[in-house]
Every structure is written in structure tokens, then in C-alpha cells.
Coordinates of N, CA and C in Angstrom, one line a residue:
S1 N 80.1 -96.5 18.6 CA 78.9 -96.7 19.2 C 79.1 -97.8 20.3
D2 N 78.1 -97.8 21.3 CA 78.2 -98.8 22.4 C 78.2 -100.2 21.8
A3 N 77.3 -100.4 20.8 CA 77.2 -101.8 20.2 C 78.5 -102.2 19.6
E4 N 79.2 -101.3 18.9 CA 80.5 -101.7 18.3 C 81.5 -102.0 19.4
R5 N 81.5 -101.2 20.4 CA 82.5 -101.5 21.5 C 82.3 -102.8 22.1
V6 N 81.1 -103.3 22.2 CA 80.8 -104.6 22.7 C 81.1 -105.8 21.8
F7 N 80.6 -105.6 20.5 CA 80.7 -106.7 19.6 C 82.0 -106.7 18.7
R8 N 82.6 -105.6 18.5 CA 83.8 -105.6 17.6 C 84.9 -106.6 18.1
P9 N 85.3 -106.5 19.4 CA 86.3 -107.5 19.9 C 85.9 -108.9 19.7
Q10 N 84.6 -109.2 19.9 CA 84.1 -110.6 19.6 C 84.2 -111.0 18.2
L11 N 83.8 -110.1 17.3 CA 84.0 -110.4 15.9 C 85.4 -110.6 15.5
D12 N 86.3 -109.7 16.0 CA 87.7 -109.8 15.6 C 88.3 -111.1 16.1
Y13 N 87.8 -111.6 17.2 CA 88.4 -112.8 17.8 C 87.8 -114.1 17.2
F14 N 86.4 -114.2 17.2 CA 85.8 -115.4 16.8 C 85.4 -115.5 15.3
C15 N 85.4 -114.3 14.6 CA 84.9 -114.3 13.2 C 85.9 -113.7 12.3
R16 N 87.2 -114.1 12.4 CA 88.2 -113.5 11.6 C 88.1 -113.8 10.1
D17 N 87.4 -114.9 9.8 CA 87.4 -115.4 8.4 C 86.1 -115.1 7.7
L18 N 85.3 -114.1 8.2 CA 84.1 -113.8 7.6 C 84.3 -113.3 6.2
P19 N 83.5 -113.7 5.2 CA 83.7 -113.3 3.8 C 83.2 -111.9 3.5
F20 N 82.7 -111.2 4.6 CA 82.2 -109.9 4.4 C 82.6 -109.0 5.6
N21 N 82.5 -107.7 5.4 CA 82.8 -106.8 6.5 C 81.6 -106.4 7.3
V22 N 81.6 -106.4 8.6 CA 80.5 -106.0 9.4 C 80.7 -104.5 9.8
R23 N 79.8 -103.7 9.4 CA 79.9 -102.3 9.6 C 78.8 -101.8 10.6
F24 N 79.2 -101.0 11.6 CA 78.3 -100.5 12.6 C 77.9 -99.0 12.2
N25 N 76.7 -98.8 12.1 CA 76.2 -97.4 11.8 C 75.3 -96.9 13.0
A26 N 75.8 -95.9 13.7 CA 75.0 -95.4 14.8 C 73.8 -94.6 14.3
I27 N 72.6 -94.8 14.9 CA 71.4 -94.1 14.5 C 70.8 -93.5 15.7
S28 N 70.0 -92.4 15.5 CA 69.3 -91.8 16.6 C 68.0 -92.5 16.9
T29 N 67.6 -92.7 18.1 CA 66.4 -93.3 18.5 C 65.3 -92.3 18.9
N30 N 65.6 -91.1 18.8 CA 64.6 -90.1 19.3 C 64.2 -89.1 18.2
Q31 N 64.5 -89.4 16.9 CA 64.0 -88.6 15.8 C 63.8 -89.4 14.6
N32 N 63.0 -88.9 13.7 CA 62.7 -89.5 12.4 C 63.8 -89.0 11.4
E33 N 64.6 -89.9 10.9 CA 65.6 -89.5 9.9 C 65.9 -90.6 8.9
M34 N 66.2 -90.3 7.7 CA 66.6 -91.3 6.7 C 68.0 -91.8 6.9
I35 N 68.1 -93.1 7.0 CA 69.4 -93.7 7.3 C 70.0 -94.5 6.1
Y36 N 69.1 -94.7 5.1 CA 69.6 -95.5 3.9 C 68.8 -95.0 2.7
E37 N 69.5 -95.0 1.5 CA 68.8 -94.6 0.3 C 69.6 -95.2 -0.9
D38 N 68.9 -95.8 -1.9 CA 69.5 -96.1 -3.1 C 68.5 -95.7 -4.2
K39 N 68.6 -96.3 -5.4 CA 67.8 -95.9 -6.6 C 66.3 -96.3 -6.4
A40 N 66.1 -97.3 -5.6 CA 64.7 -97.9 -5.5 C 64.1 -97.8 -4.2
L41 N 64.9 -97.5 -3.1 CA 64.4 -97.7 -1.8 C 65.0 -96.6 -0.8
K42 N 64.2 -96.3 0.2 CA 64.8 -95.4 1.3 C 64.3 -96.0 2.6
V43 N 65.1 -95.9 3.6 CA 64.8 -96.4 4.9 C 64.9 -95.3 6.0
S44 N 63.9 -95.1 6.8 CA 63.9 -94.1 7.8 C 63.7 -94.7 9.2
T45 N 64.1 -94.0 10.2 CA 63.9 -94.4 11.6 C 62.5 -93.9 12.1
L46 N 61.9 -94.7 13.0 CA 60.7 -94.3 13.6 C 61.0 -94.3 15.1
P47 N 61.0 -93.1 15.7 CA 61.3 -93.0 17.2 C 60.2 -93.7 18.0
L48 N 60.6 -94.7 18.8 CA 59.6 -95.4 19.7 C 59.9 -95.1 21.1
R49 N 59.0 -95.5 22.0 CA 59.2 -95.3 23.5 C 59.2 -96.6 24.2
H50 N 60.4 -96.9 24.8 CA 60.5 -98.2 25.5 C 61.4 -97.9 26.7
R51 N 61.7 -98.9 27.5 CA 62.5 -98.7 28.7 C 64.0 -98.5 28.4
I52 N 64.3 -98.9 27.2 CA 65.7 -98.6 26.7 C 65.5 -97.9 25.3
P53 N 66.5 -97.2 24.9 CA 66.4 -96.5 23.6 C 66.0 -97.5 22.4
T54 N 65.0 -97.2 21.7 CA 64.5 -98.1 20.7 C 63.9 -97.3 19.5
C55 N 64.1 -97.8 18.3 CA 63.5 -97.2 17.2 C 63.0 -98.3 16.2
G56 N 62.0 -97.9 15.5 CA 61.5 -98.8 14.4 C 62.0 -98.3 13.1
F57 N 61.5 -98.9 12.0 CA 62.0 -98.5 10.7 C 60.8 -98.4 9.7
L58 N 60.9 -97.5 8.8 CA 60.0 -97.3 7.7 C 60.7 -97.6 6.4
F59 N 60.2 -98.6 5.6 CA 60.8 -98.9 4.3 C 59.9 -98.4 3.2
E60 N 60.4 -97.6 2.3 CA 59.6 -97.0 1.3 C 60.2 -97.2 -0.1
E61 N 59.5 -97.7 -1.0 CA 59.9 -97.7 -2.4 C 59.9 -96.2 -2.9
K62 N 60.8 -95.9 -3.8 CA 60.8 -94.6 -4.4 C 59.7 -94.6 -5.5
E63 N 59.3 -93.4 -5.8 CA 58.3 -93.2 -6.9 C 58.9 -93.8 -8.2
K64 N 58.0 -94.5 -8.9 CA 58.5 -95.2 -10.1 C 58.2 -94.4 -11.3
E65 N 58.8 -94.7 -12.5 CA 58.5 -94.0 -13.7 C 57.2 -94.5 -14.3
R66 N 56.6 -93.6 -15.2 CA 55.4 -93.9 -15.9 C 55.7 -95.0 -17.0
H67 N 54.7 -95.7 -17.5 CA 54.9 -96.7 -18.5 C 54.6 -96.1 -19.9
L68 N 55.5 -96.3 -20.8 CA 55.4 -95.7 -22.1 C 54.3 -96.5 -22.9
I69 N 53.5 -95.8 -23.7 CA 52.6 -96.5 -24.6 C 53.3 -96.6 -26.0
R70 N 53.8 -97.7 -26.3 CA 54.7 -97.9 -27.4 C 54.1 -97.5 -28.7
D71 N 52.8 -97.8 -28.9 CA 52.1 -97.5 -30.2 C 52.1 -95.9 -30.4
M72 N 51.9 -95.2 -29.3 CA 51.8 -93.7 -29.4 C 53.2 -93.2 -29.6
I73 N 54.2 -93.8 -29.0 CA 55.6 -93.3 -29.2 C 56.0 -93.5 -30.6
Q74 N 55.6 -94.6 -31.2 CA 55.9 -94.8 -32.6 C 55.1 -93.9 -33.5
F75 N 53.8 -93.7 -33.2 CA 52.9 -92.9 -34.0 C 53.5 -91.4 -34.1
Y76 N 54.0 -90.9 -33.0 CA 54.5 -89.5 -33.1 C 56.0 -89.5 -33.4
N77 N 56.6 -90.7 -33.6 CA 58.0 -90.8 -34.0 C 58.9 -90.1 -33.1
I78 N 58.7 -90.4 -31.8 CA 59.4 -89.7 -30.7 C 60.9 -90.2 -30.6
P79 N 61.9 -89.4 -30.6 CA 63.3 -89.8 -30.5 C 63.5 -90.5 -29.2
I80 N 64.5 -91.4 -29.2 CA 64.8 -92.2 -28.0 C 65.3 -91.2 -26.9
R81 N 66.0 -90.1 -27.2 CA 66.5 -89.2 -26.2 C 65.4 -88.5 -25.4
E82 N 64.1 -88.5 -25.9 CA 63.0 -87.9 -25.2 C 62.3 -88.8 -24.3
L83 N 62.5 -90.1 -24.4 CA 61.7 -91.1 -23.7 C 61.9 -91.0 -22.2
A84 N 63.1 -90.7 -21.7 CA 63.3 -90.6 -20.3 C 62.5 -89.5 -19.7
K85 N 62.3 -88.3 -20.4 CA 61.5 -87.2 -19.9 C 60.1 -87.6 -19.9
I86 N 59.6 -88.3 -20.9 CA 58.2 -88.7 -20.9 C 57.9 -89.7 -19.7
K87 N 58.8 -90.6 -19.4 CA 58.6 -91.5 -18.3 C 58.5 -90.7 -17.0
Q88 N 59.1 -89.6 -16.9 CA 59.1 -88.7 -15.7 C 57.9 -87.8 -15.7
G89 N 57.1 -87.9 -16.7 CA 55.8 -87.1 -16.7 C 55.8 -85.9 -17.6
E90 N 56.8 -85.6 -18.4 CA 56.8 -84.4 -19.3 C 56.0 -84.6 -20.5
D91 N 55.5 -83.5 -21.1 CA 54.8 -83.6 -22.4 C 55.9 -83.7 -23.5
F92 N 55.4 -83.9 -24.7 CA 56.3 -83.9 -25.8 C 55.9 -82.8 -26.8
I93 N 56.9 -82.1 -27.3 CA 56.6 -81.0 -28.3 C 57.2 -81.5 -29.6
T94 N 56.4 -81.5 -30.6 CA 56.8 -82.0 -32.0 C 57.7 -80.9 -32.6
S95 N 58.3 -81.2 -33.7 CA 59.1 -80.2 -34.4 C 58.2 -79.0 -35.0
E96 N 56.9 -79.3 -35.1 CA 56.0 -78.2 -35.6 C 55.5 -77.4 -34.4
G97 N 55.9 -77.7 -33.2 CA 55.5 -77.0 -32.0 C 54.2 -77.5 -31.4
L98 N 53.7 -78.6 -31.8 CA 52.5 -79.2 -31.3 C 52.8 -79.9 -29.9
I99 N 52.0 -79.6 -28.9 CA 52.2 -80.2 -27.6 C 51.4 -81.5 -27.5
I100 N 52.1 -82.6 -27.2 CA 51.4 -83.9 -27.0 C 51.4 -84.2 -25.5
P101 N 50.2 -84.2 -24.9 CA 50.1 -84.4 -23.4 C 50.7 -85.7 -23.0
N102 N 51.3 -85.7 -21.9 CA 52.0 -87.0 -21.4 C 51.0 -88.1 -21.2
E103 N 49.7 -87.8 -20.8 CA 48.7 -88.8 -20.6 C 48.4 -89.6 -21.9
R104 N 48.7 -89.0 -23.0 CA 48.5 -89.7 -24.3 C 49.7 -90.6 -24.7
L105 N 50.8 -90.4 -24.0 CA 52.0 -91.1 -24.3 C 52.4 -92.1 -23.3
S106 N 51.8 -92.0 -22.1 CA 52.3 -92.9 -21.0 C 51.1 -93.2 -20.1
R107 N 51.3 -94.3 -19.4 CA 50.3 -94.7 -18.3 C 50.9 -94.5 -17.0
P108 N 50.0 -94.4 -15.9 CA 50.5 -94.1 -14.6 C 51.5 -95.2 -14.1
A109 N 52.5 -94.7 -13.3 CA 53.5 -95.7 -12.7 C 52.8 -96.6 -11.7
D110 N 53.4 -97.8 -11.5 CA 52.9 -98.7 -10.5 C 53.0 -98.0 -9.1
P111 N 52.0 -98.3 -8.3 CA 52.0 -97.7 -6.9 C 53.2 -98.2 -6.1
V112 N 53.8 -97.3 -5.3 CA 54.9 -97.7 -4.5 C 54.4 -98.4 -3.2
S113 N 55.3 -99.2 -2.6 CA 54.9 -100.0 -1.4 C 55.7 -99.4 -0.2
R114 N 55.0 -99.4 1.0 CA 55.6 -98.9 2.2 C 55.3 -99.8 3.4
Y115 N 56.3 -100.1 4.1 CA 56.2 -101.0 5.3 C 56.8 -100.4 6.5
A116 N 56.0 -100.4 7.6 CA 56.5 -99.8 8.9 C 56.7 -100.9 9.9
Y117 N 57.8 -100.9 10.6 CA 58.1 -101.9 11.6 C 58.3 -101.2 12.9
C118 N 57.4 -101.5 13.8 CA 57.4 -100.9 15.2 C 57.5 -102.0 16.2
S119 N 58.7 -102.1 16.7 CA 59.0 -103.2 17.7 C 58.6 -102.7 19.1
D120 N 59.4 -103.0 20.1 CA 59.0 -102.7 21.5 C 58.7 -101.2 21.7
T121 N 57.5 -100.9 22.1 CA 57.1 -99.5 22.3 C 55.7 -99.4 23.0
I122 N 55.6 -98.3 23.7 CA 54.3 -98.0 24.3 C 53.5 -97.4 23.2
Y123 N 52.2 -97.3 23.4 CA 51.3 -96.7 22.4 C 51.6 -95.2 22.3
Q124 N 51.8 -94.7 21.1 CA 52.1 -93.3 20.9 C 51.6 -92.8 19.6
E125 N 50.7 -91.9 19.6 CA 50.0 -91.4 18.4 C 50.9 -90.5 17.6
K126 N 52.1 -90.1 18.1 CA 52.9 -89.2 17.3 C 53.5 -90.0 16.1
L127 N 53.3 -91.3 16.1 CA 53.8 -92.1 14.9 C 52.8 -92.0 13.7
I128 N 51.6 -91.6 14.0 CA 50.6 -91.6 13.0 C 51.0 -90.9 11.7
P129 N 51.5 -89.6 11.8 CA 51.9 -88.9 10.5 C 53.0 -89.6 9.8
L130 N 53.8 -90.4 10.5 CA 55.0 -91.0 9.9 C 54.7 -92.3 9.2
I131 N 53.6 -93.0 9.6 CA 53.2 -94.3 9.1 C 51.9 -94.2 8.3
E132 N 51.3 -93.1 8.2 CA 50.0 -93.0 7.6 C 49.9 -93.6 6.2
G133 N 48.9 -94.5 6.1 CA 48.6 -95.1 4.8 C 49.6 -96.1 4.3
V134 N 50.5 -96.6 5.2 CA 51.4 -97.7 4.8 C 50.7 -98.9 4.3
D135 N 51.3 -99.7 3.5 CA 50.7 -101.0 3.0 C 50.6 -102.0 4.1
L136 N 51.7 -102.0 4.9 CA 51.8 -103.0 6.0 C 52.4 -102.4 7.2
L137 N 51.8 -102.6 8.4 CA 52.3 -102.1 9.6 C 52.5 -103.3 10.6
Y138 N 53.8 -103.5 11.0 CA 54.0 -104.5 12.1 C 54.1 -103.7 13.4
H139 N 53.3 -104.1 14.3 CA 53.3 -103.4 15.6 C 53.3 -104.5 16.7
E140 N 54.1 -104.3 17.7 CA 54.1 -105.2 18.9 C 52.8 -105.2 19.6
A141 N 52.4 -106.3 20.2 CA 51.2 -106.4 21.0 C 51.5 -107.4 22.1
T142 N 52.3 -107.0 23.0 CA 52.8 -107.8 24.1 C 51.7 -108.4 25.0
F143 N 50.7 -107.5 25.2 CA 49.6 -107.9 26.1 C 48.2 -107.8 25.5
A144 N 47.3 -108.5 26.1 CA 45.9 -108.3 25.8 C 45.3 -107.3 26.7
E145 N 44.0 -107.0 26.6 CA 43.4 -105.9 27.4 C 43.4 -106.3 28.9
D146 N 43.5 -107.5 29.2 CA 43.5 -107.9 30.7 C 44.7 -107.5 31.4
N147 N 45.7 -107.1 30.6 CA 47.0 -106.6 31.2 C 47.4 -105.2 30.7
K148 N 46.4 -104.4 30.4 CA 46.6 -103.0 29.9 C 47.5 -102.2 30.8
A149 N 47.2 -102.3 32.1 CA 48.0 -101.6 33.1 C 49.5 -102.0 33.1
R150 N 49.7 -103.3 33.0 CA 51.0 -103.9 32.9 C 51.8 -103.4 31.6
A151 N 51.0 -103.3 30.5 CA 51.6 -102.8 29.3 C 52.2 -101.4 29.5
K152 N 51.4 -100.6 30.2 CA 51.9 -99.2 30.4 C 53.1 -99.2 31.3
E153 N 53.1 -100.0 32.3 CA 54.2 -100.1 33.3 C 55.5 -100.5 32.6
T154 N 55.4 -101.4 31.7 CA 56.6 -102.0 31.0 C 56.9 -101.3 29.7
F155 N 56.2 -100.3 29.3 CA 56.3 -99.6 28.0 C 56.1 -100.5 26.9
H156 N 55.1 -101.3 26.9 CA 54.6 -102.2 25.8 C 53.2 -101.8 25.4
S157 N 52.7 -102.4 24.4 CA 51.4 -102.1 23.8 C 50.5 -103.3 23.9
T158 N 49.2 -103.1 23.9 CA 48.2 -104.1 23.8 C 47.8 -104.3 22.4
A159 N 47.1 -105.4 22.1 CA 46.6 -105.6 20.7 C 45.6 -104.6 20.3
V160 N 44.8 -104.1 21.3 CA 43.8 -103.1 21.0 C 44.5 -101.8 20.7
Q161 N 45.5 -101.5 21.4 CA 46.3 -100.2 21.1 C 46.9 -100.3 19.7
A162 N 47.5 -101.4 19.4 CA 48.1 -101.5 18.0 C 47.0 -101.4 17.0
A163 N 45.9 -102.0 17.2 CA 44.8 -101.9 16.2 C 44.3 -100.4 16.1
T164 N 44.2 -99.8 17.2 CA 43.8 -98.4 17.3 C 44.7 -97.5 16.5
L165 N 46.0 -97.7 16.6 CA 47.0 -96.9 15.9 C 46.8 -97.2 14.4
A166 N 46.6 -98.5 14.0 CA 46.5 -98.8 12.6 C 45.3 -98.2 12.0
Q167 N 44.2 -98.1 12.8 CA 42.9 -97.5 12.3 C 43.1 -96.0 12.1
K168 N 43.7 -95.3 13.1 CA 43.9 -93.9 13.0 C 44.9 -93.5 11.9
A169 N 45.9 -94.3 11.7 CA 46.9 -94.1 10.6 C 46.4 -94.5 9.2
Q170 N 45.2 -95.2 9.2 CA 44.6 -95.6 7.9 C 45.6 -96.5 7.1
V171 N 46.2 -97.5 7.8 CA 47.1 -98.4 7.1 C 46.3 -99.4 6.4
K172 N 46.9 -100.2 5.5 CA 46.1 -101.2 4.8 C 46.0 -102.5 5.5
K173 N 47.1 -102.9 6.2 CA 47.1 -104.2 6.9 C 48.0 -104.1 8.1
L174 N 47.5 -104.7 9.2 CA 48.3 -104.7 10.4 C 48.7 -106.2 10.8
I175 N 50.0 -106.3 11.2 CA 50.4 -107.6 11.6 C 51.0 -107.5 13.1
L176 N 50.5 -108.4 13.9 CA 50.8 -108.3 15.4 C 51.9 -109.3 15.7
G177 N 52.7 -109.0 16.7 CA 53.7 -109.9 17.2 C 54.2 -109.5 18.5
H178 N 55.3 -110.2 19.0 CA 55.9 -109.9 20.3 C 55.0 -110.2 21.4
F179 N 54.3 -111.4 21.4 CA 53.3 -111.7 22.5 C 54.0 -112.2 23.8
S180 N 53.4 -111.8 24.9 CA 53.9 -112.3 26.2 C 53.7 -113.8 26.3
A181 N 54.7 -114.5 26.9 CA 54.7 -115.9 27.1 C 53.6 -116.3 28.0
R182 N 53.0 -115.4 28.7 CA 51.9 -115.8 29.7 C 50.6 -116.2 29.0
Y183 N 50.5 -115.9 27.7 CA 49.3 -116.3 27.0 C 49.6 -117.6 26.2
Q184 N 48.8 -118.6 26.4 CA 48.9 -119.9 25.8 C 48.3 -119.9 24.4
D185 N 47.4 -119.0 24.1 CA 46.7 -118.9 22.8 C 46.8 -117.5 22.2
D186 N 47.4 -117.4 21.1 CA 47.6 -116.1 20.4 C 46.3 -115.6 19.9
S187 N 45.3 -116.4 19.7 CA 44.1 -115.9 19.1 C 43.4 -114.8 19.8
I188 N 43.7 -114.6 21.1 CA 43.1 -113.5 21.9 C 43.5 -112.2 21.3
F189 N 44.8 -112.1 20.9 CA 45.3 -110.9 20.3 C 44.6 -110.5 19.0
L190 N 44.4 -111.6 18.2 CA 43.7 -111.4 16.9 C 42.3 -110.9 17.1
Q191 N 41.6 -111.6 18.0 CA 40.2 -111.3 18.3 C 40.0 -109.9 18.8
E192 N 40.8 -109.5 19.7 CA 40.7 -108.1 20.3 C 41.0 -107.0 19.2
A193 N 42.1 -107.3 18.4 CA 42.5 -106.3 17.4 C 41.5 -106.2 16.3
Q194 N 40.9 -107.3 15.8 CA 40.0 -107.3 14.7 C 38.7 -106.6 15.0
E195 N 38.4 -106.5 16.3 CA 37.1 -105.8 16.6 C 37.3 -104.3 16.3
I196 N 38.5 -103.8 16.3 CA 38.8 -102.4 16.0 C 39.3 -102.2 14.5
F197 N 40.2 -103.1 14.1 CA 40.8 -103.1 12.8 C 40.7 -104.4 12.2
P198 N 39.7 -104.7 11.3 CA 39.5 -106.0 10.8 C 40.7 -106.6 10.0
H199 N 41.5 -105.7 9.3 CA 42.6 -106.2 8.5 C 43.8 -106.4 9.3
T200 N 43.7 -107.3 10.3 CA 44.8 -107.7 11.2 C 45.1 -109.2 11.0
I201 N 46.4 -109.5 11.1 CA 46.8 -110.9 11.1 C 47.9 -111.0 12.2
I202 N 48.1 -112.3 12.5 CA 49.1 -112.6 13.5 C 50.4 -113.1 12.9
A203 N 51.5 -112.6 13.4 CA 52.8 -112.9 12.9 C 53.2 -114.4 13.2
K204 N 53.7 -115.1 12.3 CA 54.1 -116.5 12.5 C 55.5 -116.7 11.9
E205 N 56.2 -117.6 12.5 CA 57.6 -117.8 12.1 C 57.6 -118.3 10.6
S206 N 58.5 -117.7 9.8 CA 58.7 -118.0 8.4 C 57.6 -117.5 7.5
M207 N 56.7 -116.7 8.1 CA 55.6 -116.1 7.3 C 56.1 -115.2 6.2
Q208 N 55.5 -115.3 5.0 CA 55.8 -114.4 3.9 C 54.6 -113.7 3.5
I209 N 54.7 -112.4 3.4 CA 53.6 -111.5 3.0 C 53.9 -110.7 1.7
R210 N 53.0 -110.8 0.8 CA 53.2 -110.1 -0.5 C 52.2 -108.9 -0.5
F211 N 52.7 -107.7 -0.8 CA 51.9 -106.5 -0.9 C 52.4 -105.6 -1.9

């Protein structure tokens, strides 16, 4: 990749003693595709539109297993070998052929969390089906409405546009960032966005958000 051709010689020269290996993985910036997956998480790209090739990322927890109701497991004397199936939603059949519904043996799994990160980009509604219903959406808001035309020229978004996208995608919370240095007070972004999408906050350095 272009990035590796630029940075690999520098890493080899200046960072020879790194205790870890730096790996470059080329990803597409014009399509939605999964780029990482493990037992608990998957990460996909979000194609964005900017003056240079850019993409965002969608982080999604995988569906979790149901919670066993221990008293019911003991009551029906269910073998350990059957517990994994019950956690995955299957019913239990006793040795007499009686079907015990899964709802009697387990409780619903914890809801999964989803976070969408949309960095430099012009407003684009094609993101809506990809980020719909996420718990948290970070979206750039470089300009306020007084520079809406400038935002379009530079392929950036306004706070109102970010809030509009959050509203149409029915996300749970929106966080704004990437503000132009021409604004001395970030509160203008929050004010304009909250008029459309009340569940909006402003990104701050070292901020931690639990969801």
C-alpha cells in the first residue's frame, strides 16, 4: 500500500527495537466490508466522501449467548453437554420426549453495542442503512450553518447535517468533533445540533463514554 511504502523505511530506520511488529493492511475506502473479526467483535468500513480517499469504521459486538436459569437447569436435571445449545436458544427434550421451551430455561442475552466513527466527510445519506440504530455515532462537524457553503466546497459537514443524519438513522447518541479553528466557542455546534437531535454531545480530549 502507499502508506507502507512511505512509513516502512522510517520504521525500519528509526524504530528497529520496537517490541511489536507493525503490520499494514490495505482497505477499500469506497465500499462497506468487514476488515476484522474475532469471537466478540467485528469491524467494518464505512465509505465516506472527502477530498482524499477516506473511510469510517463500524464497531459491532457479536450477538451474545442467553443466560441460563440455574434453578430450572437443576430442576430438569439437564446434562452439562446440553447447556451450550440452550445458551444458543434451543429447547430441551427430556428422556421422556417432553419439550421444555428455551424461555423457561434461559433469559435473553445482553444487548450488543454498536459504535460508528465517521471522520472527514461530506453529508451523505447512503450511510443511514449502515449505521442505523447504533448506540453511539461520532460524526465530524467542521462548520456551523454560517459556513454551510464552505462545508460543501471542502467536503466537510456542518453540525446540523451531522444531527440530521443521526436523526434519520435513529441512533441513540451523537458526538460531534473535528471543529474548524475559526470558531472560538464550540457551543455553537452543540446548540445547532441539539435543535434537531437533542441527544448530542461535544467531543473533548480524554473523554470517556460508557454505553
